GROMACS .gro file of N, CA and C in nm:
model
  138
    1MET      N    1   0.083  -0.120   0.000
    1MET     CA    2   0.000   0.000   0.000
    1MET      C    3   0.087   0.126   0.000
    2VAL      N    4   0.182   0.131   0.093
    2VAL     CA    5   0.269   0.248   0.101
    2VAL      C    6   0.356   0.259  -0.024
    3ARG      N    7   0.402   0.143  -0.072
    3ARG     CA    8   0.487   0.143  -0.191
    3ARG      C    9   0.412   0.199  -0.311
    4ALA      N   10   0.283   0.164  -0.324
    4ALA     CA   11   0.203   0.215  -0.436
    4ALA      C   12   0.188   0.367  -0.425
    5ALA      N   13   0.170   0.417  -0.304
    5ALA     CA   14   0.157   0.561  -0.284
    5ALA      C   15   0.287   0.633  -0.322
    6VAL      N   16   0.399   0.574  -0.282
    6VAL     CA   17   0.529   0.633  -0.315
    6VAL      C   18   0.549   0.634  -0.466
    7ARG      N   19   0.510   0.523  -0.532
    7ARG     CA   20   0.525   0.515  -0.677
    7ARG      C   21   0.437   0.618  -0.746
    8ALA      N   22   0.317   0.642  -0.691
    8ALA     CA   23   0.227   0.741  -0.750
    8ALA      C   24   0.279   0.882  -0.727
    9LEU      N   25   0.348   0.903  -0.616
    9LEU     CA   26   0.394   1.037  -0.580
    9LEU      C   27   0.528   1.070  -0.645
   10HIS      N   28   0.607   0.969  -0.677
   10HIS     CA   29   0.745   0.990  -0.719
   10HIS      C   30   0.763   1.081  -0.841
   11PRO      N   31   0.691   1.060  -0.953
   11PRO     CA   32   0.710   1.147  -1.069
   11PRO      C   33   0.682   1.293  -1.037
   12ASN      N   34   0.584   1.319  -0.951
   12ASN     CA   35   0.551   1.456  -0.915
   12ASN      C   36   0.665   1.523  -0.840
   13THR      N   37   0.724   1.450  -0.744
   13THR     CA   38   0.833   1.507  -0.666
   13THR      C   39   0.955   1.529  -0.755
   14ARG      N   40   0.979   1.437  -0.847
   14ARG     CA   41   1.093   1.452  -0.938
   14ARG      C   42   1.075   1.575  -1.027
   15ALA      N   43   0.952   1.597  -1.075
   15ALA     CA   44   0.925   1.713  -1.160
   15ALA      C   45   0.941   1.841  -1.079
   16LEU      N   46   0.895   1.837  -0.954
   16LEU     CA   47   0.906   1.956  -0.869
   16LEU      C   48   1.052   1.990  -0.845
   17ARG      N   49   1.135   1.888  -0.821
   17ARG     CA   50   1.276   1.912  -0.798
   17ARG      C   51   1.342   1.973  -0.923
   18GLY      N   52   1.304   1.922  -1.041
   18GLY     CA   53   1.359   1.976  -1.164
   18GLY      C   54   1.315   2.120  -1.185
   19PHE      N   55   1.191   2.150  -1.150
   19PHE     CA   56   1.141   2.287  -1.164
   19PHE      C   57   1.217   2.381  -1.072
   20ARG      N   58   1.248   2.331  -0.951
   20ARG     CA   59   1.322   2.412  -0.855
   20ARG      C   60   1.460   2.447  -0.911
   21ALA      N   61   1.528   2.348  -0.969
   21ALA     CA   62   1.662   2.372  -1.024
   21ALA      C   63   1.654   2.468  -1.142
   22ALA      N   64   1.552   2.450  -1.226
   22ALA     CA   65   1.538   2.537  -1.343
   22ALA      C   66   1.511   2.681  -1.299
   23ARG      N   67   1.427   2.697  -1.195
   23ARG     CA   68   1.397   2.832  -1.148
   23ARG      C   69   1.522   2.897  -1.088
   24LYS      N   70   1.602   2.817  -1.016
   24LYS     CA   71   1.725   2.871  -0.958
   24LYS      C   72   1.821   2.915  -1.068
   25ARG      N   73   1.832   2.830  -1.173
   25ARG     CA   74   1.920   2.863  -1.285
   25ARG      C   75   1.871   2.990  -1.355
   26PHE      N   76   1.738   3.004  -1.370
   26PHE     CA   77   1.680   3.121  -1.434
   26PHE      C   78   1.711   3.248  -1.354
   27TYR      N   79   1.696   3.240  -1.222
   27TYR     CA   80   1.724   3.357  -1.138
   27TYR      C   81   1.871   3.396  -1.147
   28ARG      N   82   1.961   3.295  -1.147
   28ARG     CA   83   2.104   3.324  -1.155
   28ARG      C   84   2.138   3.392  -1.287
   29GLN      N   85   2.075   3.344  -1.396
   29GLN     CA   86   2.099   3.403  -1.527
   29GLN      C   87   2.049   3.547  -1.530
   30MET      N   88   1.930   3.571  -1.473
   30MET     CA   89   1.873   3.704  -1.470
   30MET      C   90   1.962   3.799  -1.389
   31LEU      N   91   2.013   3.750  -1.275
   31LEU     CA   92   2.100   3.833  -1.192
   31LEU      C   93   2.230   3.865  -1.263
   32SER      N   94   2.288   3.769  -1.332
   32SER     CA   95   2.414   3.794  -1.402
   32SER      C   96   2.393   3.894  -1.516
   33ALA      N   97   2.279   3.885  -1.586
   33ALA     CA   98   2.249   3.980  -1.692
   33ALA      C   99   2.233   4.120  -1.633
   34HIS      N  100   2.166   4.130  -1.520
   34HIS     CA  101   2.147   4.259  -1.454
   34HIS      C  102   2.281   4.317  -1.410
   35ALA      N  103   2.369   4.232  -1.356
   35ALA     CA  104   2.501   4.278  -1.312
   35ALA      C  105   2.583   4.327  -1.431
   36ALA      N  106   2.575   4.257  -1.543
   36ALA     CA  107   2.649   4.297  -1.662
   36ALA      C  108   2.597   4.432  -1.713
   37ARG      N  109   2.465   4.450  -1.711
   37ARG     CA  110   2.407   4.576  -1.755
   37ARG      C  111   2.450   4.691  -1.662
   38GLN      N  112   2.452   4.663  -1.532
   38GLN     CA  113   2.494   4.766  -1.436
   38GLN      C  114   2.641   4.802  -1.458
   39ALA      N  115   2.725   4.702  -1.483
   39ALA     CA  116   2.867   4.726  -1.506
   39ALA      C  117   2.885   4.810  -1.633
   40ALA      N  118   2.806   4.783  -1.735
   40ALA     CA  119   2.815   4.860  -1.859
   40ALA      C  120   2.768   5.003  -1.836
   41ASP      N  121   2.668   5.021  -1.751
   41ASP     CA  122   2.617   5.156  -1.724
   41ASP      C  123   2.712   5.236  -1.635
   42ASP      N  124   2.788   5.168  -1.552
   42ASP     CA  125   2.875   5.239  -1.458
   42ASP      C  126   3.003   5.290  -1.523
   43LYS      N  127   3.035   5.240  -1.642
   43LYS     CA  128   3.159   5.284  -1.707
   43LYS      C  129   3.147   5.432  -1.748
   44PRO      N  130   3.241   5.514  -1.708
   44PRO     CA  131   3.235   5.655  -1.749
   44PRO      C  132   3.266   5.670  -1.897
   45THR      N  133   3.184   5.743  -1.967
   45THR     CA  134   3.206   5.762  -2.111
   45THR      C  135   3.282   5.891  -2.131
   46GLY      N  136   3.387   5.889  -2.217
   46GLY     CA  137   3.467   6.008  -2.240
   46GLY      C  138   3.583   6.002  -2.148
   0.00000   0.00000   0.00000
């Protein structure tokens, strides 16, 4: 009984974990793009 419940739950938890990693990667990419834009804006022109 418990094993069947775990088997039914497992794909959902695996998908959730993958979504968590993807969201973390997305946030890191967004932050790095923002930092690059800030660095480009901070350069004195002339």
